[in-house]
Amino acid sequence: MTRRLPPAAIEEAAELLRAGELVAFPTETVYGLGGNARDGRAVAAIFAAKGRPHFNPLISHFPTAEAAFAEVRADDRARAVAARFWPGPLTLVLPRRAECRIDLLAGAGLDTLAVRVPAHDLAQRLLEAAGVPIAAPSANRSGAVSPTTAQHVLEGLGGRIAAILDGGPCAVGVESTVLDLTSAGPVLLRPGGVPVEALAALLGPIGRPLPIEAGVAMATLRSPGMLLSHYAPGLPVRLSAQEVAADEALLAFGPALPGAAISWNLSPSGDLNEAAARLFAGLRWLDAEGTARGCQGIAAMPVPGHGLGAAINDRLRRAAAPR
Ligand code: AMP
Ligand code: MG
């Protein structure tokens, strides 16, 4: 049985985490599946609950930059972006310190570690109350669409985790931006809640990792979690739709194309922030409702690539990738 805890039950959630249990909690991006990052058994339980491959490392969450930088080595660039964007939807990949006490499995055995200071008030209070860093991937079964409400979490992980702290819907709606600062040039591993334009304004040009094709060997991937097929609904997804069939479910952006069986508009006014916040709930709803009505697939209208549009398009490409 998974207990649904109200925001007032922070102390109880913190106690469960300290005892090695798993607790899902809201962040400004999506709901996280939290476990004590210093406790190898809790970390192993996260991989098991998600059905996540062990080569895909987790992000460790901290209440402050100071707490994060006690575990990883932060250079001037890392300190500058942290000062500007933390707390917030940005994850930094940095070298582990020799004295790092984050469980090795949390980092999938790598000598680097992904760290973040989330901004959500409940996440902040939970980190303070728990008194330990929290390893937390998105609170969904591996490969499925990320959760932006407590109900989404229960649909995927109910019965597999001790509790969920219900903080309502997530404001940003797409995962954190992942920035690799382990080499001379900064590299964007995942577009997300902090637009890459904002990072480039501070750091200069940001590199991209090798394009990820279905056949690329895992060992050559800079970020093992960047698998092509991810965030996948049950129905096939078709991108850049210019027209829509009567047996398709439509994911609209701006004025909706006519003629779909059902449609979910990310943002009728074309606001990318609103669209990001509504993306995963929309994919889930179109998938469930479209399947119930016998639809053949989901047609997604084009979304501009700037700001949060880069993260939205990244998630849509993965949702549409061959499985
Ligand atoms: P999730 O936990 O589902 O939000 O995914 C975390 C993302 O961060 C995945 O794409 C991971 O591959 C990536 N990540 C975590 N740790 C590292 C690391 N040490 N080096 C590179 N990428 C990482
Ligand atoms: Mg995830």
Coordinates of C-alpha atoms in Angstrom, one line a residue, residues 21-320:
E21 CA 11.9 3.7 2.4
L22 CA 11.0 5.3 -0.9
V23 CA 8.9 8.4 -1.0
A24 CA 7.7 10.2 -4.2
F25 CA 7.6 14.0 -3.9
P26 CA 6.9 17.0 -6.0
T27 CA 9.6 19.2 -7.6
E28 CA 9.0 22.1 -9.9
T29 CA 9.8 19.9 -12.9
V30 CA 8.1 16.5 -12.4
Y31 CA 7.5 14.2 -9.4
G32 CA 10.6 12.5 -8.1
L33 CA 11.0 9.0 -6.7
G34 CA 13.1 9.7 -3.6
G35 CA 15.4 7.5 -1.6
N36 CA 18.3 8.2 0.8
A37 CA 21.3 8.7 -1.6
R38 CA 23.7 7.5 1.1
D39 CA 21.9 4.2 1.5
G40 CA 22.8 1.6 -1.0
R41 CA 19.7 -0.5 -0.3
A42 CA 17.4 2.5 -0.7
V43 CA 19.1 3.4 -4.0
A44 CA 18.8 -0.3 -5.2
A45 CA 15.1 -0.2 -4.3
I46 CA 14.7 2.9 -6.6
F47 CA 16.0 1.0 -9.6
A48 CA 13.8 -2.0 -8.7
A49 CA 10.6 0.1 -8.3
K50 CA 11.2 1.9 -11.6
G51 CA 12.4 -1.2 -13.5
R52 CA 15.3 1.1 -14.5
P53 CA 18.5 -0.4 -16.0
H54 CA 21.5 -0.1 -13.5
F55 CA 23.7 1.7 -16.1
N56 CA 21.4 4.7 -16.0
P57 CA 22.5 7.0 -13.1
L58 CA 20.3 9.0 -10.8
I59 CA 20.3 12.7 -9.9
S60 CA 21.1 13.4 -6.3
H61 CA 19.1 16.3 -4.7
F62 CA 20.4 18.7 -2.0
P63 CA 18.9 21.6 0.0
T64 CA 21.8 24.0 -0.9
A65 CA 24.6 24.4 -3.4
E66 CA 27.0 24.1 -0.5
A67 CA 25.7 20.7 0.4
A68 CA 25.9 19.5 -3.2
F69 CA 29.5 20.8 -3.6
A70 CA 30.6 18.9 -0.5
E71 CA 30.1 15.8 -2.7
V72 CA 31.4 16.9 -6.1
R73 CA 34.1 19.3 -7.3
A74 CA 32.7 22.6 -8.5
D75 CA 34.9 24.9 -10.6
D76 CA 34.1 28.6 -11.3
R77 CA 31.7 27.7 -14.0
A78 CA 29.7 25.4 -11.8
R79 CA 29.6 28.0 -9.0
A80 CA 28.4 30.7 -11.4
V81 CA 25.6 28.6 -12.9
A82 CA 24.6 27.4 -9.4
A83 CA 24.5 31.0 -8.1
R84 CA 22.3 32.0 -11.0
F85 CA 20.0 29.0 -11.4
W86 CA 19.8 27.2 -8.1
P87 CA 17.4 26.4 -6.6
G88 CA 15.8 25.5 -9.9
P89 CA 15.3 23.0 -12.8
L90 CA 19.0 22.6 -13.6
T91 CA 21.2 19.5 -13.0
L92 CA 25.0 19.7 -13.1
V93 CA 27.2 16.7 -13.8
L94 CA 30.5 17.1 -12.0
P95 CA 33.4 15.0 -10.8
R96 CA 32.8 13.1 -7.5
R97 CA 35.1 14.1 -4.7
A98 CA 37.3 11.4 -3.2
E99 CA 35.3 11.9 0.1
C100 CA 31.9 11.7 -1.7
R101 CA 29.5 9.7 0.4
I102 CA 26.7 9.3 -2.2
D103 CA 26.2 5.6 -2.9
L104 CA 28.1 4.4 -5.9
L105 CA 25.1 2.8 -7.5
A106 CA 23.3 6.1 -7.5
G107 CA 25.9 7.3 -9.9
A108 CA 25.9 3.9 -11.8
G109 CA 29.5 3.5 -10.8
L110 CA 30.7 6.5 -12.8
D111 CA 33.3 8.9 -11.4
T112 CA 30.9 11.8 -12.1
L113 CA 27.7 12.6 -10.3
A114 CA 24.6 14.5 -11.3
V115 CA 23.5 17.0 -8.6
R116 CA 20.6 19.4 -8.3
V117 CA 19.0 21.9 -5.8
P118 CA 15.3 21.9 -6.5
A119 CA 13.2 25.0 -6.0
H120 CA 9.8 23.5 -5.1
D121 CA 8.9 24.5 -1.5
L122 CA 7.9 20.9 -0.5
A123 CA 11.1 19.5 -2.0
Q124 CA 13.1 22.0 -0.1
R125 CA 11.4 21.3 3.2
L126 CA 11.7 17.6 2.7
L127 CA 15.4 17.8 2.0
E128 CA 15.9 19.9 5.1
A129 CA 13.8 17.6 7.3
A130 CA 15.4 14.4 6.0
G131 CA 18.9 15.7 6.6
V132 CA 20.3 13.4 3.9
P133 CA 20.7 13.9 0.1
I134 CA 17.8 12.4 -1.8
A135 CA 18.5 10.4 -5.0
A136 CA 15.4 10.8 -7.2
P137 CA 14.7 9.9 -10.8
S138 CA 11.3 10.7 -12.2
A139 CA 8.6 8.8 -10.3
N140 CA 7.4 6.6 -13.2
R141 CA 8.2 3.1 -14.5
S142 CA 11.3 3.2 -16.7
G143 CA 10.5 4.4 -20.2
A144 CA 7.0 5.7 -19.4
V145 CA 5.8 9.2 -19.5
S146 CA 6.9 11.3 -16.5
P147 CA 4.4 12.2 -13.7
T148 CA 3.3 15.7 -13.1
T149 CA 0.6 14.9 -10.5
A150 CA 0.4 12.6 -7.5
Q151 CA -2.3 10.6 -9.3
H152 CA 0.1 9.9 -12.2
V153 CA 2.6 8.6 -9.7
L154 CA 0.1 6.3 -8.1
E155 CA -1.0 4.9 -11.6
G156 CA 2.6 3.8 -12.3
L157 CA 4.1 3.0 -8.9
G158 CA 1.2 2.5 -6.5
G159 CA 2.0 -0.5 -4.3
R160 CA 5.7 -0.3 -5.1
I161 CA 6.7 2.6 -2.8
A162 CA 5.9 3.6 0.8
A163 CA 4.4 7.0 0.3
I164 CA 3.8 9.9 -2.0
L165 CA 3.8 13.5 -0.8
D166 CA 1.0 15.3 -2.7
G167 CA 1.9 18.8 -3.7
G168 CA -0.5 19.3 -6.6
P169 CA 0.6 19.7 -10.3
C170 CA 4.2 20.6 -11.1
A171 CA 4.7 24.1 -12.4
V172 CA 7.4 23.5 -15.0
G173 CA 6.3 20.1 -16.3
V174 CA 9.4 18.9 -18.1
E175 CA 12.5 17.5 -16.4
S176 CA 15.6 19.5 -15.4
T177 CA 18.2 20.6 -17.9
V178 CA 21.3 18.4 -17.5
L179 CA 24.6 20.2 -18.1
D180 CA 27.9 18.3 -18.1
L181 CA 30.7 20.4 -16.7
T182 CA 33.3 17.7 -16.4
S183 CA 35.3 18.8 -19.4
A184 CA 36.7 22.0 -20.9
G185 CA 33.6 22.9 -22.8
P186 CA 30.1 22.7 -21.2
V187 CA 27.9 20.0 -22.8
L188 CA 24.1 19.9 -22.8
L189 CA 23.1 16.3 -22.0
R190 CA 19.3 17.0 -21.8
P191 CA 17.3 20.1 -22.7
G192 CA 14.9 20.9 -19.8
G193 CA 13.4 23.5 -17.5
V194 CA 16.3 26.0 -17.8
P195 CA 16.5 27.1 -21.5
V196 CA 19.9 26.5 -23.1
E197 CA 19.9 30.1 -24.3
A198 CA 20.0 31.2 -20.6
L199 CA 23.0 28.9 -19.9
A200 CA 24.8 30.1 -23.0
A201 CA 24.4 33.7 -21.9
L202 CA 26.4 32.9 -18.8
L203 CA 28.9 30.3 -20.1
G204 CA 29.3 31.0 -23.8
P205 CA 28.7 28.3 -26.4
I206 CA 27.2 25.0 -25.1
G207 CA 28.2 21.8 -26.9
R208 CA 25.9 18.9 -27.7
P209 CA 26.7 15.2 -27.2
L210 CA 27.0 12.9 -30.1
P211 CA 23.6 12.4 -31.8
I212 CA 22.0 9.4 -30.3
E213 CA 21.0 6.8 -32.8
A214 CA 19.2 3.6 -31.8
G215 CA 22.3 1.6 -32.6
V216 CA 25.0 3.6 -30.7
A217 CA 26.8 1.4 -28.2
M218 CA 25.9 2.3 -24.6
A219 CA 29.6 2.7 -23.8
T220 CA 30.0 5.5 -26.2
L221 CA 27.1 7.5 -24.7
R222 CA 28.1 10.4 -22.6
S223 CA 24.9 10.2 -20.6
P224 CA 23.6 6.7 -20.3
G225 CA 20.0 7.8 -19.7
M226 CA 19.7 9.5 -23.0
L227 CA 18.1 6.6 -24.7
L228 CA 16.2 7.4 -27.8
S229 CA 12.9 5.7 -26.9
H230 CA 11.6 7.2 -23.7
Y231 CA 8.6 9.0 -22.4
A232 CA 6.6 6.6 -24.5
P233 CA 2.8 6.3 -24.5
G234 CA 1.2 3.1 -25.6
L235 CA -0.1 4.6 -28.9
P236 CA 2.4 5.5 -31.6
V237 CA 3.3 9.2 -31.9
R238 CA 3.5 11.1 -35.2
L239 CA 5.5 14.4 -35.2
S240 CA 5.1 17.7 -37.0
A241 CA 1.5 17.0 -38.0
Q242 CA 0.1 19.4 -40.6
E243 CA -3.3 17.6 -40.8
V244 CA -5.0 15.1 -38.7
A245 CA -7.1 12.0 -39.4
A246 CA -10.5 11.2 -37.9
D247 CA -9.0 8.2 -36.1
E248 CA -6.1 10.1 -34.5
A249 CA -5.8 11.8 -31.2
L250 CA -4.4 15.3 -31.5
L251 CA -1.7 17.0 -29.4
A252 CA -2.3 20.6 -30.4
F253 CA -0.2 23.7 -30.0
G254 CA -1.8 27.1 -30.9
P255 CA -5.0 27.0 -33.0
A256 CA -5.9 23.3 -33.2
L257 CA -6.1 21.4 -36.5
P258 CA -9.7 20.3 -37.2
G259 CA -11.0 16.8 -37.6
A260 CA -9.3 14.8 -34.8
A261 CA -11.1 12.1 -32.8
I262 CA -10.0 13.9 -29.6
S263 CA -7.6 16.7 -28.8
W264 CA -5.5 18.2 -26.0
N265 CA -4.2 21.6 -26.5
L266 CA -0.8 22.3 -24.9
S267 CA -1.4 26.0 -25.2
P268 CA -4.1 27.6 -27.4
S269 CA -2.2 30.9 -27.2
G270 CA 1.1 29.4 -28.1
D271 CA 2.8 29.9 -24.7
L272 CA 5.8 27.5 -24.4
N273 CA 5.9 27.6 -20.6
E274 CA 2.2 26.6 -20.4
A275 CA 2.8 23.9 -23.0
A276 CA 5.7 22.4 -21.0
A277 CA 3.5 22.2 -17.9
R278 CA 0.7 20.5 -19.8
L279 CA 2.8 18.1 -21.9
F280 CA 3.0 14.9 -19.9
A281 CA -0.6 15.1 -18.6
G282 CA -1.7 15.6 -22.2
L283 CA 0.3 12.6 -23.5
R284 CA -1.2 10.4 -20.7
W285 CA -4.7 11.6 -21.4
L286 CA -4.6 11.2 -25.2
D287 CA -3.1 7.8 -24.7
A288 CA -5.8 6.5 -22.3
E289 CA -8.7 8.2 -24.0
G290 CA -7.4 7.5 -27.5
T291 CA -6.9 3.8 -26.7
A292 CA -10.4 3.6 -25.2
R293 CA -11.9 5.1 -28.4
G294 CA -9.8 2.9 -30.8
C295 CA -7.6 5.7 -32.2
Q296 CA -4.6 4.6 -34.3
G297 CA -2.1 7.0 -32.8
I298 CA -1.3 10.5 -31.5
A299 CA -0.6 13.3 -34.0
A300 CA 1.6 16.1 -32.5
M301 CA 1.5 19.6 -34.1
P302 CA 4.9 21.3 -34.4
V303 CA 6.2 23.3 -31.5
P304 CA 8.9 26.1 -31.9
G305 CA 12.3 25.1 -30.7
H306 CA 13.3 28.0 -28.5
G307 CA 13.1 28.3 -24.7
L308 CA 11.2 25.4 -23.2
G309 CA 10.3 24.3 -26.7
A310 CA 13.7 22.6 -27.0
A311 CA 12.8 20.3 -24.0
I312 CA 9.2 19.8 -25.3
N313 CA 10.5 18.7 -28.8
D314 CA 13.2 16.5 -27.2
R315 CA 10.5 14.6 -25.2
L316 CA 8.2 14.4 -28.2
R317 CA 11.0 12.9 -30.4
R318 CA 11.7 10.3 -27.8
A319 CA 7.9 9.5 -27.4
A320 CA 7.8 9.0 -31.2

